[in-house]
Short mmCIF file of C-alpha atoms in Angstrom, two decimals:
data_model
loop_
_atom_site.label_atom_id
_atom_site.label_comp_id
_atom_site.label_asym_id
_atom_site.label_seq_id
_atom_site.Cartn_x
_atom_site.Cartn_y
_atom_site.Cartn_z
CA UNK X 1 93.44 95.08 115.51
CA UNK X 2 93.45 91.59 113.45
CA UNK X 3 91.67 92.01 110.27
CA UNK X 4 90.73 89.17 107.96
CA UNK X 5 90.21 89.71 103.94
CA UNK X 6 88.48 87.29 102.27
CA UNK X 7 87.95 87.63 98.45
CA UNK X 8 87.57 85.13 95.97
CA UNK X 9 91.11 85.32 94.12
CA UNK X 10 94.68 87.19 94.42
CA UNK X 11 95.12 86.41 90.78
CA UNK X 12 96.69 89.57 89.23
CA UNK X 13 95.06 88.68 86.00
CA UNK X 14 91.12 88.73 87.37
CA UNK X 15 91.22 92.27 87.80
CA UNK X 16 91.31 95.15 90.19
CA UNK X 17 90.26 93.28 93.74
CA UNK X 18 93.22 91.83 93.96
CA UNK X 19 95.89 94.79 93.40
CA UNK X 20 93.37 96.83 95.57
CA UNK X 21 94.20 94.23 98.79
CA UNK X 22 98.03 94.61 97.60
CA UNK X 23 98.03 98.48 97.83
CA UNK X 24 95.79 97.93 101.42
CA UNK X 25 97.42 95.31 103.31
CA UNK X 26 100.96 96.71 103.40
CA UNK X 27 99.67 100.01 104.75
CA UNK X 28 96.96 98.82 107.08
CA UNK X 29 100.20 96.78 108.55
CA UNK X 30 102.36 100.15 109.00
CA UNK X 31 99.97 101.20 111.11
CA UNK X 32 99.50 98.53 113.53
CA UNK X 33 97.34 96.20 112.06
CA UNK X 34 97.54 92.37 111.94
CA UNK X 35 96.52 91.19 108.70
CA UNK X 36 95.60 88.08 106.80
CA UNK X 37 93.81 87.30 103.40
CA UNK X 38 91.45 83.84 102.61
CA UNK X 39 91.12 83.28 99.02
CA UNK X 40 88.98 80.80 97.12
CA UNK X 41 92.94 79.63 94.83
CA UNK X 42 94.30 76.32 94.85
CA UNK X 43 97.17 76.27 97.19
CA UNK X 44 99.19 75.96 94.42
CA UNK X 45 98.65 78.54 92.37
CA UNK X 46 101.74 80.09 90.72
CA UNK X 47 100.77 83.69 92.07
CA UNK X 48 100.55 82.79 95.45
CA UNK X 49 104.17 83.19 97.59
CA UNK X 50 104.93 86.54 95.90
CA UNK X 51 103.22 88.43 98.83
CA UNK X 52 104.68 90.03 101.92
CA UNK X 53 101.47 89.16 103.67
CA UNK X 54 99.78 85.87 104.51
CA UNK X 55 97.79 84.54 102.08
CA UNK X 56 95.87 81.18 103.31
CA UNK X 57 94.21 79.75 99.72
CA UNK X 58 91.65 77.06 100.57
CA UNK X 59 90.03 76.38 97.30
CA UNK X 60 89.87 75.53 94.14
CA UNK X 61 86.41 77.19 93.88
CA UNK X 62 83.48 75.77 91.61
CA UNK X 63 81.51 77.33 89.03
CA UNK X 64 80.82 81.16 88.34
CA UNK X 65 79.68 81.69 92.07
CA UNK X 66 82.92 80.29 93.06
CA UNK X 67 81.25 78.25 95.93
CA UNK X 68 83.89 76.88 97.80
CA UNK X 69 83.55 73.95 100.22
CA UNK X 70 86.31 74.96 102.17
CA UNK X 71 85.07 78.41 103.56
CA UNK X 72 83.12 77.84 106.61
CA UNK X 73 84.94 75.15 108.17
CA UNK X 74 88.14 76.99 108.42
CA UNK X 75 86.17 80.67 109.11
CA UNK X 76 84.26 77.95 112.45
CA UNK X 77 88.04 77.29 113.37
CA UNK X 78 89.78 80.33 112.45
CA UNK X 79 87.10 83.26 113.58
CA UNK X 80 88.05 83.81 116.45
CA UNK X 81 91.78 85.42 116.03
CA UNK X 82 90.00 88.14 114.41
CA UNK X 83 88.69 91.27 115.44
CA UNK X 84 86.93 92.31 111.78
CA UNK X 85 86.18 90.78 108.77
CA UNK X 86 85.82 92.13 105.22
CA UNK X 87 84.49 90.70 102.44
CA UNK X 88 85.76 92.17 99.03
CA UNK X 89 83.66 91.86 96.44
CA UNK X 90 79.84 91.01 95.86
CA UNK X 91 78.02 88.47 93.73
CA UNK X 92 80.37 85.16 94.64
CA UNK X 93 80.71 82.84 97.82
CA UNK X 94 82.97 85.38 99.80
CA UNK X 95 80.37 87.57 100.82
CA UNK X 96 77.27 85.43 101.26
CA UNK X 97 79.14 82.23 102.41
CA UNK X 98 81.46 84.07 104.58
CA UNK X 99 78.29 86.23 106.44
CA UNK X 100 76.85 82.31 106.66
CA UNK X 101 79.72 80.81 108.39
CA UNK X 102 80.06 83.81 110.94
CA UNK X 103 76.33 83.67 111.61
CA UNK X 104 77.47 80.00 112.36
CA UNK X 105 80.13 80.59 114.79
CA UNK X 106 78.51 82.99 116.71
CA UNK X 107 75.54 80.86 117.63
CA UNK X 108 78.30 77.95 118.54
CA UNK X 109 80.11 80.20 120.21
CA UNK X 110 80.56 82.61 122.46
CA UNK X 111 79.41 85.53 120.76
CA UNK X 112 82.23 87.95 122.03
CA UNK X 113 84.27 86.08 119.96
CA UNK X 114 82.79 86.46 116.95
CA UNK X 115 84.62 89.13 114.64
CA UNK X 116 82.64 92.09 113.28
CA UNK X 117 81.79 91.22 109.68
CA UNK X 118 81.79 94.10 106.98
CA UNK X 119 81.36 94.26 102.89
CA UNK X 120 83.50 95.86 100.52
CA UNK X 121 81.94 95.92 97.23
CA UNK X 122 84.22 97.92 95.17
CA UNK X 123 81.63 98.93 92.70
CA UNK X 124 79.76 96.06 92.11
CA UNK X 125 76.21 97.77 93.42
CA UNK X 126 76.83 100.62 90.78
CA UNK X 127 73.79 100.61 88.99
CA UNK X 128 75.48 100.44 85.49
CA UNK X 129 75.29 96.07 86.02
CA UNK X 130 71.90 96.30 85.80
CA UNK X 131 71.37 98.51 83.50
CA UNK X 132 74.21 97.37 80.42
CA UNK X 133 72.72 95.96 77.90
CA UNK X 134 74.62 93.08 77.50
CA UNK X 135 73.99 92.43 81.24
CA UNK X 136 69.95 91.94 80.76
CA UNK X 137 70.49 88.03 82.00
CA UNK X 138 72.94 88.82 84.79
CA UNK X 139 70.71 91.57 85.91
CA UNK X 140 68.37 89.56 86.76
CA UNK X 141 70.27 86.90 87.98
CA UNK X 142 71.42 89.67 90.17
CA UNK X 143 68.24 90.73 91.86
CA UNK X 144 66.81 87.13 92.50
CA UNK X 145 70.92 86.74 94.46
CA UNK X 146 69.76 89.74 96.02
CA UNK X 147 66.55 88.90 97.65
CA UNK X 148 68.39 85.09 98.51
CA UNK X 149 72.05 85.71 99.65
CA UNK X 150 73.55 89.35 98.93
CA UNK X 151 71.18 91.49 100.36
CA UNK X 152 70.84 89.52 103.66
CA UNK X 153 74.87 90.00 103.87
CA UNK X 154 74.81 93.30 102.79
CA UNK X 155 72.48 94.90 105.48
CA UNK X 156 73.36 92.57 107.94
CA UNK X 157 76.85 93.79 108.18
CA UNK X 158 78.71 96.22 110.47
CA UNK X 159 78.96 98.32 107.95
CA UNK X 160 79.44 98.77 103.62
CA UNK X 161 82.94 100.06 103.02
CA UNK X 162 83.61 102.22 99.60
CA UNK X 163 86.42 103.88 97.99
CA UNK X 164 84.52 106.78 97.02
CA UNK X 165 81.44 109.29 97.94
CA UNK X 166 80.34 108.38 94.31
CA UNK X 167 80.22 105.08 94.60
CA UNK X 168 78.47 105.36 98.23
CA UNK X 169 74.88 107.33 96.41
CA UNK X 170 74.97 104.81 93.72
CA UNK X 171 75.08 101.42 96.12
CA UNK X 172 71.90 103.06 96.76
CA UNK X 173 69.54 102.85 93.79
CA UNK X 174 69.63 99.27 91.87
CA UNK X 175 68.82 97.05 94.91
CA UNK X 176 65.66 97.02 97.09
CA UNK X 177 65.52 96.07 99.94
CA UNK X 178 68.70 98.36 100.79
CA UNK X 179 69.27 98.81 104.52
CA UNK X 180 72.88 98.77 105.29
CA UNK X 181 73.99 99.56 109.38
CA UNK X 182 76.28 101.59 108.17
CA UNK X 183 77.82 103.15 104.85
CA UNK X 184 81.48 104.19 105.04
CA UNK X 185 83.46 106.57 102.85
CA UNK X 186 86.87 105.36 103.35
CA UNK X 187 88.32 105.63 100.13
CA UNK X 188 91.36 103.56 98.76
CA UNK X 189 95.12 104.45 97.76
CA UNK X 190 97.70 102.98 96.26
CA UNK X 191 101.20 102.41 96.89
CA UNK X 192 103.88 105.09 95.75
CA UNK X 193 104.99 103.83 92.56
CA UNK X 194 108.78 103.67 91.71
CA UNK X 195 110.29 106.65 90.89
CA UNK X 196 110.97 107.31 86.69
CA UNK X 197 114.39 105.52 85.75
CA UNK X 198 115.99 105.16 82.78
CA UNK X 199 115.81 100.75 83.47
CA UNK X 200 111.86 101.00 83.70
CA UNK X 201 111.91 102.73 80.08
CA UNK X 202 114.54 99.92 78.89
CA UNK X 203 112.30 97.18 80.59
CA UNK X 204 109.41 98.53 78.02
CA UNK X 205 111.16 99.17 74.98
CA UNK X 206 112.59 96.09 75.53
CA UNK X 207 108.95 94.61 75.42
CA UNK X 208 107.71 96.40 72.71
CA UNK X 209 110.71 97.58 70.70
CA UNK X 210 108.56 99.56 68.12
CA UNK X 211 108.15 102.12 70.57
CA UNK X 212 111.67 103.15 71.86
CA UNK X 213 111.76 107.03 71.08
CA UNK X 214 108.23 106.99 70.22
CA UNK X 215 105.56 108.88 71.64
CA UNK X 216 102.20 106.91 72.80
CA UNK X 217 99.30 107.31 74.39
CA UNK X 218 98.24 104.26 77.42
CA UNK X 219 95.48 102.46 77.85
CA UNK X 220 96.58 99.70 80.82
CA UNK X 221 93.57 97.92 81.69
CA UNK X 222 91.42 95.02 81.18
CA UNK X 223 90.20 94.91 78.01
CA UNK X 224 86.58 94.15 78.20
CA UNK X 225 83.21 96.19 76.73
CA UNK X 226 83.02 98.19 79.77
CA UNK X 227 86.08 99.93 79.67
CA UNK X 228 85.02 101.18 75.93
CA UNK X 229 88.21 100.27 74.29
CA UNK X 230 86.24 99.83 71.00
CA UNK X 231 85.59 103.93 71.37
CA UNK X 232 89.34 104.33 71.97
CA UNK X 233 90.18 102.66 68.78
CA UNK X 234 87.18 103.99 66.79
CA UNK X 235 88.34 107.78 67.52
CA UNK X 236 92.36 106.89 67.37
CA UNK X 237 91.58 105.53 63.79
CA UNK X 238 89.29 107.95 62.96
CA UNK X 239 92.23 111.22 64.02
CA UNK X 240 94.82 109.10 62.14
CA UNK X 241 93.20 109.07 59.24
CA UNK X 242 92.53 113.48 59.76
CA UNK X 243 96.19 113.89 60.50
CA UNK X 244 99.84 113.03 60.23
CA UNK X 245 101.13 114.20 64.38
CA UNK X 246 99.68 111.47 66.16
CA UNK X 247 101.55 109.54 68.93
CA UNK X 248 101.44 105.76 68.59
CA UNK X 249 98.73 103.79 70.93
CA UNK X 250 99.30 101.12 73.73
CA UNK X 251 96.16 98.84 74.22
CA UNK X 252 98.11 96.85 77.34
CA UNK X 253 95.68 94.22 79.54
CA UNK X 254 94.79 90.77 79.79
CA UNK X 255 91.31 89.97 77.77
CA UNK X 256 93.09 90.07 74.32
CA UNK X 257 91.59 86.43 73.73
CA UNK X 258 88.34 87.14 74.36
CA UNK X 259 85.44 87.64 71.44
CA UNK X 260 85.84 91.04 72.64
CA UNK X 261 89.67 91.22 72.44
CA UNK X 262 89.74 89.53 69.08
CA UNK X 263 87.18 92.41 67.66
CA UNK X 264 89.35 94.79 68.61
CA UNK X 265 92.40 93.62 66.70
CA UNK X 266 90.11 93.21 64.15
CA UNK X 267 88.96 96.92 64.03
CA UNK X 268 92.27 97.85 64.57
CA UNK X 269 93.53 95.95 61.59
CA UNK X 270 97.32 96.60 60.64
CA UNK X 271 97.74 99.87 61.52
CA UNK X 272 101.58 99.80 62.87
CA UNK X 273 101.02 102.42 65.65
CA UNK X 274 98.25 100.34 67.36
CA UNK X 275 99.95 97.89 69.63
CA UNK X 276 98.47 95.82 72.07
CA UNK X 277 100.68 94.18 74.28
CA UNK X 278 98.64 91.91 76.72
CA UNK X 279 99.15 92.37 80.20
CA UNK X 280 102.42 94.14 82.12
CA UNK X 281 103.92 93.97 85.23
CA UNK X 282 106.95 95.19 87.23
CA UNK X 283 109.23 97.15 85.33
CA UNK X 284 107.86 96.92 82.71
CA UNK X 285 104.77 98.07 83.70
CA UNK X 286 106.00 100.77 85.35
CA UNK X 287 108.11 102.10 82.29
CA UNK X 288 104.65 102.13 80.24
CA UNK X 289 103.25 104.64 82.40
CA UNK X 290 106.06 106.76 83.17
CA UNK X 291 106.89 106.68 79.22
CA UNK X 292 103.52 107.50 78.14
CA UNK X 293 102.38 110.79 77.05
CA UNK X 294 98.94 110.42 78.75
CA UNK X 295 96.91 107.43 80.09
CA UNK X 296 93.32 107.03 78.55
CA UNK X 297 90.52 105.08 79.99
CA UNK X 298 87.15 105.96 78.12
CA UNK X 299 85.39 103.39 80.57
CA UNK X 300 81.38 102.78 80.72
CA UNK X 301 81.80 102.26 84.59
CA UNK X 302 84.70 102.62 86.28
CA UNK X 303 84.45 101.90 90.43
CA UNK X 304 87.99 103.36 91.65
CA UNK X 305 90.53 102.64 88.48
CA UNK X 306 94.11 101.58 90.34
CA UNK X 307 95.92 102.45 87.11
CA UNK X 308 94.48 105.48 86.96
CA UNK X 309 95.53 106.57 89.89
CA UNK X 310 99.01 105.08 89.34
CA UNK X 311 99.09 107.21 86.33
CA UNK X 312 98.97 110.42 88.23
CA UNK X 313 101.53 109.31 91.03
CA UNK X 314 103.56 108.82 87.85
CA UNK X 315 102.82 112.48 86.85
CA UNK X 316 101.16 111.16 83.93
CA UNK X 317 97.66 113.43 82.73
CA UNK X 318 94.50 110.77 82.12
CA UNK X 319 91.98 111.49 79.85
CA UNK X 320 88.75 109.43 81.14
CA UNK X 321 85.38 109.28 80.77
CA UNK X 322 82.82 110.87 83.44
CA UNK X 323 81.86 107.12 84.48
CA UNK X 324 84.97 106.80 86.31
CA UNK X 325 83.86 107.65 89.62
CA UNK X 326 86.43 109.92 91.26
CA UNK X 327 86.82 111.74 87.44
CA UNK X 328 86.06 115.11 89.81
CA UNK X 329 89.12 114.34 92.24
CA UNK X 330 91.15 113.53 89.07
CA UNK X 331 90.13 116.54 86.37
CA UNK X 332 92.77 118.95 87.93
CA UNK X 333 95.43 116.37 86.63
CA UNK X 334 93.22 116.03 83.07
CA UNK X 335 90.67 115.58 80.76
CA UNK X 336 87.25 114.37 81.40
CA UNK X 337 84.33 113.83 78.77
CA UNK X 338 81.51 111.41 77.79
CA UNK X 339 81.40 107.70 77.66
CA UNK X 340 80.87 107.75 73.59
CA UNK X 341 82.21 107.68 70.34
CA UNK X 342 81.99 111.29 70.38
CA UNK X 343 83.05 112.72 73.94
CA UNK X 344 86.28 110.08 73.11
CA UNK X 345 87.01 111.49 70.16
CA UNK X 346 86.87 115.16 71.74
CA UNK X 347 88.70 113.52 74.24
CA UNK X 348 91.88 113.09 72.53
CA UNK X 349 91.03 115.95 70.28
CA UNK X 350 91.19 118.25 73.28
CA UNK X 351 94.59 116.62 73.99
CA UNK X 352 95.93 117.39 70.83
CA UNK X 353 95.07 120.89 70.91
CA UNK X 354 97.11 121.28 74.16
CA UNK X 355 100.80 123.03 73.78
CA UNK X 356 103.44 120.95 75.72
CA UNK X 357 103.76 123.31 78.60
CA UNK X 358 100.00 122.70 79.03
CA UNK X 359 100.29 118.80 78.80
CA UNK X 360 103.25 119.16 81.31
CA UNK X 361 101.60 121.28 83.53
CA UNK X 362 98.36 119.03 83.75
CA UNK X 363 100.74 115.99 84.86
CA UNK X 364 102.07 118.23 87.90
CA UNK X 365 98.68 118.46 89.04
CA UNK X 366 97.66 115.09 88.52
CA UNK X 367 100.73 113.89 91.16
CA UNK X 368 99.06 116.72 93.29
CA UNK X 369 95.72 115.51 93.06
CA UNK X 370 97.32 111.83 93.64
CA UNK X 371 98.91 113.15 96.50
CA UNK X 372 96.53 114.95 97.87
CA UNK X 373 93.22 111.94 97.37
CA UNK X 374 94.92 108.94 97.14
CA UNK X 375 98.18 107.92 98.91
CA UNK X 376 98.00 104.99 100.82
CA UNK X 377 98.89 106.11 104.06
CA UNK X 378 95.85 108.41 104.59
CA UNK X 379 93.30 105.56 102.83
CA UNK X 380 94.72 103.21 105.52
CA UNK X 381 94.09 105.53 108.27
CA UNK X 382 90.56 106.16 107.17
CA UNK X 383 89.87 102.55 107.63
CA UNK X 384 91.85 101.72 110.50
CA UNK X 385 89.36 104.70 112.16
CA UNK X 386 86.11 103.65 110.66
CA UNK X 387 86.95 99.69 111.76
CA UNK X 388 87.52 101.16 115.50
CA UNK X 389 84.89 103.06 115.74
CA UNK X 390 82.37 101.01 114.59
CA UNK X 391 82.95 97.37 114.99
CA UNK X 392 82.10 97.36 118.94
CA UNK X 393 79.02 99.23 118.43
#
C-alpha cells in the first residue's frame, strides 16, 4: 500500500500534527507501507531534510487558510502512485483543496486510478472550537467553511480517521450536516522514547542549570489559553505561598511571545522556581521528562496530547484535566480532575498528599497503560487494517 499525507506544515514548532506524522510514518513503513508526506513549506525550510521519510514541500502557503497554489497541479500529476490519501488536519487548504484536486483527477482520469481519499482531523471537530469563548468569530467562521468546503470533504471521504473513541462521539455534535461514509477508531502511538540516561539529564541541566538536583514538576506543551497554563500558575503560586515542600515548575513550549505567553510571565512574576524555558527538543527534551517528578497538562481541550503520552513511556505520572480525551486510558498512570482553577489546584494538591512509593508506583502504571494503549506498532496496524479494508469498498 502507497499512502500519501498531506498536511499543511512539518514545522515542529506549529504544534502536534506534525510530531503525530513523525511517530506514524516510521511505523506505517515497518509494516509494509510506502509512504510520502505533501506539505504547504517552502522547499527551503530549515526543518525540512531532518526526516527519514520523503517530504515533498510545494508551498509557501498564503494567508490563515494556507491556500496554496501548488496543491492540485502536483496531486493531477502525482495521484496516481497512490493507493490512499489522508488529509491531516481540518479548517486549511489540505483538506478541502486536496478533496478538490482528487475530485479533479478522477473525472480526467481513469477513475481506477484515483486514490481513496480520507480525513484525519485530530480534534479539530471537538466541539470545544465552537464553543470557547474567545473563539465566538472563528466559530462562525467555522460553520459558514463548513457548509462551503469542509463538510463537502468531510462526508465525501472514504472514511474520518481518529485517535480516540472520545474524539469519534464528539466529531459528531458541532457540525450539521454530518454524514461521514465511515468513522474509524484507529487511535495513534508514539514512538518508544529513549531509554533514561544520565546524558539526557546533563543535556537539561545543562539548559536550565537552576534545576540540576532539583525537583520539578513539567508542563511541555504549547503555551496557549487552551492548554490552561494560566490555572497551572494560578494554583502553583497559590500552594507556594501555603507551603515551604514544593518542587520547582517547568513551563517548556513555544508561544512564550505571544500576548498570552507574556501574561503568564507576568503572573508568574519573579518567583525563582517558575521557569519557562521555550521550546525543547532531543536530549534535552527527553531529559525534562525523564527528570521530572510528574508531567501536568490542565488543558481546556486536549485531542490526543503526544507529550502526554511520552510522559508515561517515560514512566512519568501526568496529572491532567478531564478534557484530555483519552484521560480514562491514562488515570491508571495518574491524576485526573477539572479544567479550573479549582480541580488544578486539587490537582497538584492530591499530588502532594501522595507518599513516594505511591508517586512511584503511579509511574509504573502509566508505562503500562502506555504500553498497553499507545505504542506505535499496534496504532500502525490499526490503520494499515482500516485503510485495507475500506478503501476498495
Amino acid at each position: 500500500m502507497k499512502i500519501l499525507h498531506v498536511i499543511c506544515t512539518m514545522d515542529p514548532a506549529a504544534g502536534g500534527l506534525a510530531q503525530a506524522l513523525r511517530n506514524m510514518v516510521p511505523a506505517l513503513t515497518a509494516k509494509g507501507v510506502h509512504n510520502e508526506v505533501l506539505s504547504f513549506d517552502p522547499p527551503g525550510a530549515d526543518f525540512l531534510g531532518q526526516d527519514a521519510f520523503v517530504v515533498h514541500a510545494i508551498g509557501p502557503a498564503k494567508g490563515p487558510y494556507r491556500y496554496c497554489a501548488g496543491l492540485q497541479p502536483w496531486l493531477l500529476q502525482q495521484a496516481h502512485r497512490f493507493d490512499v490519501v489522508i488529509a491531516h488536519g481540518l479548517w486549511q487548504h489540505n483538506n478541502a483543496g486536496t478533496a478538490s484536486a482528487l475530485s479533479h483527477h478522477r473525472r480526467r482520469h481513469v477513475a481506477a486510478t484515483t486514490p481513496a481519499f480520507y480525513v484525519m482531523p485530530h480534534g479539530m471537530l471537538d466541539p470545544y472550537f465552537q464553543r470557547a469563548p474567545d473563539r465566538r468569530w472563528k466559530a462562525v467562521r467555522n460553520q459558514i467553511v463548513w457548509k462551503l468546503l469542509e463538510g463537502r470533504a468531510v462526508n465525501g471521504a472514504q472514511g474520518v480517521l481518529f485517535t480516540c473513541a472520545q474524539e469519534l462521539l464528539l466529531a459528531r455534535i458541532p457540525f450539521k450536516p454530518y454524514r461521514p461514509q465511515r468513522e474509524l477508531d484507529v487511535g495513534l502511538g508514539i514512538q518508544a522514547p529513549p531509554p533514561r540516561r544520565d546524558e539526557l539529564l546533563t543535556a537539561f541541566h545543562a539548559h536550565c542549570p537552576a534545576l540540576a538536583g532539583r525537583p520539578y514538576l513539567l508542563f511541555l506543551s504549547r503555551v496557549h489559553e487552551k492548554k490552561g497554563v494560566d490555572l497551572l500558575l494560578g494554583a502553583y503560586l497559590q500552594l507556594q505561598r501555603e507551603r515551604a515542600d514544593l518542587p520547582a515548575l517547568v513551563v517548556a513550549g513555544p508561544g512564550m511571545d505571544t500576548v498570552y505567553g507574556r501574561s503568564l510571565r507576568d503572573m508568574a512574576g519573579q518567583a525563582p522556581d517558575i521557569h519557562f524555558t521555550g521550546m525543547l527538543s532531543g536530549d534535552v527534551k527527553w531529559g525534562a521528562i525523564h527528570g521530572c517528578e510528574a508531567f501536568v497538562l490542565p488543558s481546556h481541550q486536549e485531542n490526543f496530547g503526544i507529550a502526554v503520552v511520552e510522559a508515561m513511556a517515560c514512566e512519568r505520572p501526568v496529572l491532567i484535566s478531564n478534557q484530555v480525551n483519552i484521560w480514562k486510558e491514562c488515570e491508571p498512570g495518574g491524576l485526573v480532575d477539572d479544567d479550573t482553577a479549582e480541580g488544578t489546584l486539587r490537582l497538584l494538591s492530591r499530588w502532594l498528599a501522595l507518599a513516594p512509593a505511591q508517586r512511584a508506583a503511579l509511574g509504573v502504571e502509566a508505562r503500562k497503560a502506555y504500553l498497553q494503549n499507545f505504542s506505535v506498532e499496534g496504532a500502525a496496524q490499526r490503520l494499515r487494517a482500516a485503510l485495507e479494508a475500506t478503501r476498495a469498498s
